[in-house]
Amino acid sequence: MFEFTNDVVKDNAKFLSNRGVTLPTFSEMKNPCNIPEPIKLMLKEVELDAVHPLNLYRITWKNEPVKLGGGFQLLPNILEFPPELTGVKSRIIGLSGKFFPTGAHKVGSSLACLIPRIISGELDLQHNFAVWPSTGNFCRGGAFNSAIMGCHSISVLPENMSKERFDWLNNISGEVITTLGSESNVKEIYDRVNQLRMERNNVVVFNQFCDFWNYLWHYEVTASTFLDLFNSIKGDTERFAGICLSSGSSGTLGCADAIKDVYPSVKLAVGEALQCPTLLMNGYGEHTIEGIGDKHVPWIHNVRNTDMIVGIDDNHCKEIFKLFNLPAGHEYLKSIGINDSIIQKLNWCGISGIANLCLAIKFSKYYELTSNDIVFTILTDSTEMYQSKLLEEDYNLFDAQIAYLVFLQGLKTDYIDELTYKDKKRIHNLKYYTWVEQQGMSVEELDRQWHDPHYWKKIQLSTKKIDESIQEFNNNI
Ligand SMILES: Cc1ncc(COP(=O)(O)O)c(C=O)c1O
């Protein structure tokens, strides 16, 4: 992949050298203990969110949960939701994305998409524009990493995403382009990106929905983090019951493929908004869970490895969001015995993190899980990006007790599909319309995704040499 004789690669290396940038390896992202000591020392002076070259080394789940000068931990930051809150016996544990630079885990996928293009010369940092189409945090991550590398970025996202996202992007991204609609309007983003390709001849598009480096970052880094965590808590009785994730680009789902290699009985449950039930019933619609449910099946979703689809009502997420964030909600939770240390961490849950929690609860109810069962999920970002959504609500109408009842009565075993072979094939076949008809993928490749077990293996093995290439590139910086 890496050719130091290529002029663009040489220019990229020189350009990064002048900016003081070196690239982290996948091994360092998995285990930041491997990061050289001098870098760790210098990080003591750097804020978590600073557009600073050393913050590339903070693209890991294992950052210390502090805003300035944090080091690294052996394990990720987690929030375990107690049964008094969830109403189920299983141990539901969320990995927190809040302590990545940008405050969201997608910064990892975006870096994984960027690195191979830099070291292969596919992206010329000084002359190309990096285009980041997204409905959630992927374009924030892309804009952040591009800014560190000194590459002009263009973020493309729907106009109705949260105000905080736009405020943030307007500070960091080279350009911000809005498209019509909201969360589920991905087709409009694709159309705008295709138009951009015709208008400017220097754009390199990072399409997270079909970019296997998005999948691979989670296959490598997120999966190994979950496995480290499970190894640290497993005793004689604990079972790794499931991994519950809602899908946007479906990159995060990639972690389940690696986890199933180690624990084949682990189930992958995938969530989407009930208001836009594409996987559940080929449906469409509008919903308010930013970052997920984009009205199509991403190319990088390994549907054969998905065991269950769960519809999550976005109204439930909104109620829980208020419960987790309003003072009246906190008082109520205290009154029912929820520990203060948990209440203080509830702002680790953004809206899609709450959707993931709802999914894990429905999953636990469906399989009648017990206190021996561990269900893992991801708290993608935090409340930081959604304060304006709270302000839109009429606090006077908020009743914390009713909101709490969502856990006990609202979250049921409805809108769940435990997938048969035919169900999986139906979902896989939906890819045809987006990817073959609209986006130019071949039907042969679509068929290989389904029939050829080597298809996914080959992709998974493509990270094998990446660290060597990154190191070699760094040596030439
Ligand atoms: C807030 C939020 N939640 C969930 C997701 C879904 O993650 P993925 O795209 O890996 O499926 C995203 C993706 O950008 C997101 O921004």
Tab-separated table of N, CA and C and ligand atoms in Angstrom, residues 105-106 136-138 165 208 214 218 246-252 290-292 352 380-381 386, ligand 1:
chain	number	residue	atom	x	y	z
A	105	HIS	N	-17.259	8.957	19.264
A	105	HIS	CA	-16.371	7.874	18.821
A	105	HIS	C	-16.098	7.854	17.320
A	106	LYS	N	-16.935	8.560	16.526
A	106	LYS	CA	-16.736	8.467	15.079
A	106	LYS	C	-15.443	9.129	14.603
A	136	GLY	N	-24.204	12.625	11.293
A	136	GLY	CA	-23.909	12.671	12.730
A	136	GLY	C	-22.509	13.186	12.997
A	137	ASN	N	-21.736	12.358	13.675
A	137	ASN	CA	-20.440	12.812	14.160
A	137	ASN	C	-19.277	12.479	13.231
A	138	PHE	N	-19.549	11.703	12.186
A	138	PHE	CA	-18.460	11.317	11.284
A	138	PHE	C	-17.846	12.554	10.635
A	165	ARG	N	-24.024	20.983	16.496
A	165	ARG	CA	-23.177	20.375	15.456
A	165	ARG	C	-22.703	21.450	14.478
A	208	GLN	N	-18.641	7.180	4.456
A	208	GLN	CA	-18.622	6.227	5.566
A	208	GLN	C	-19.547	5.031	5.334
A	214	ASN	N	-14.017	2.404	7.814
A	214	ASN	CA	-14.951	2.738	8.897
A	214	ASN	C	-15.274	1.448	9.678
A	218	HIS	N	-13.670	-0.249	13.787
A	218	HIS	CA	-14.455	-0.873	14.858
A	218	HIS	C	-14.130	-2.364	14.990
A	246	SER	N	-27.258	0.629	17.651
A	246	SER	CA	-28.083	1.130	16.554
A	246	SER	C	-27.152	1.502	15.401
A	247	SER	N	-27.750	1.535	14.215
A	247	SER	CA	-26.913	1.668	13.026
A	247	SER	C	-27.147	2.976	12.292
A	248	GLY	N	-26.029	3.660	12.008
A	248	GLY	CA	-26.064	4.819	11.124
A	248	GLY	C	-25.392	4.389	9.830
A	249	SER	N	-24.058	4.481	9.826
A	249	SER	CA	-23.320	3.948	8.679
A	249	SER	C	-23.108	2.451	8.832
A	250	SER	N	-23.395	1.951	10.061
A	250	SER	CA	-23.186	0.553	10.460
A	250	SER	C	-21.705	0.218	10.679
A	251	GLY	N	-20.836	1.233	10.644
A	251	GLY	CA	-19.433	0.982	10.949
A	251	GLY	C	-19.254	0.350	12.317
A	252	THR	N	-19.948	0.908	13.309
A	252	THR	CA	-19.766	0.403	14.678
A	252	THR	C	-20.136	-1.077	14.779
A	290	GLU	N	-30.476	11.552	16.212
A	290	GLU	CA	-29.403	11.980	15.296
A	290	GLU	C	-28.270	10.960	15.246
A	291	GLY	N	-27.847	10.640	14.027
A	291	GLY	CA	-26.701	9.746	13.845
A	291	GLY	C	-27.075	8.348	13.403
A	292	ILE	N	-28.358	7.981	13.496
A	292	ILE	CA	-28.730	6.597	13.119
A	292	ILE	C	-29.901	6.607	12.127
A	352	SER	N	-28.593	9.062	20.697
A	352	SER	CA	-28.432	7.707	20.136
A	352	SER	C	-27.884	6.746	21.196
A	380	THR	N	-22.439	6.700	22.185
A	380	THR	CA	-21.685	7.270	21.076
A	380	THR	C	-21.076	8.635	21.364
A	381	ASP	N	-21.914	9.527	21.879
A	381	ASP	CA	-21.415	10.863	22.225
A	381	ASP	C	-22.014	11.222	23.585
A	386	TYR	N	-26.534	18.288	22.243
A	386	TYR	CA	-28.006	18.307	22.188
A	386	TYR	C	-28.667	19.246	23.198
B	1	LIG	C1	-24.623	10.309	17.376
B	1	LIG	C2	-24.391	9.051	16.599
B	1	LIG	N1	-24.918	7.898	17.033
B	1	LIG	C3	-24.761	6.757	16.358
B	1	LIG	C4	-24.045	6.705	15.192
B	1	LIG	C5	-23.984	5.406	14.454
B	1	LIG	O1	-22.720	4.882	14.263
B	1	LIG	P1	-22.365	4.131	12.929
B	1	LIG	O2	-22.348	5.145	11.833
B	1	LIG	O3	-21.039	3.546	13.162
B	1	LIG	O4	-23.419	3.102	12.681
B	1	LIG	C6	-23.459	7.874	14.708
B	1	LIG	C7	-22.694	7.879	13.478
B	1	LIG	O5	-22.170	8.875	13.028
B	1	LIG	C8	-23.629	9.078	15.424
B	1	LIG	O6	-23.112	10.230	15.010
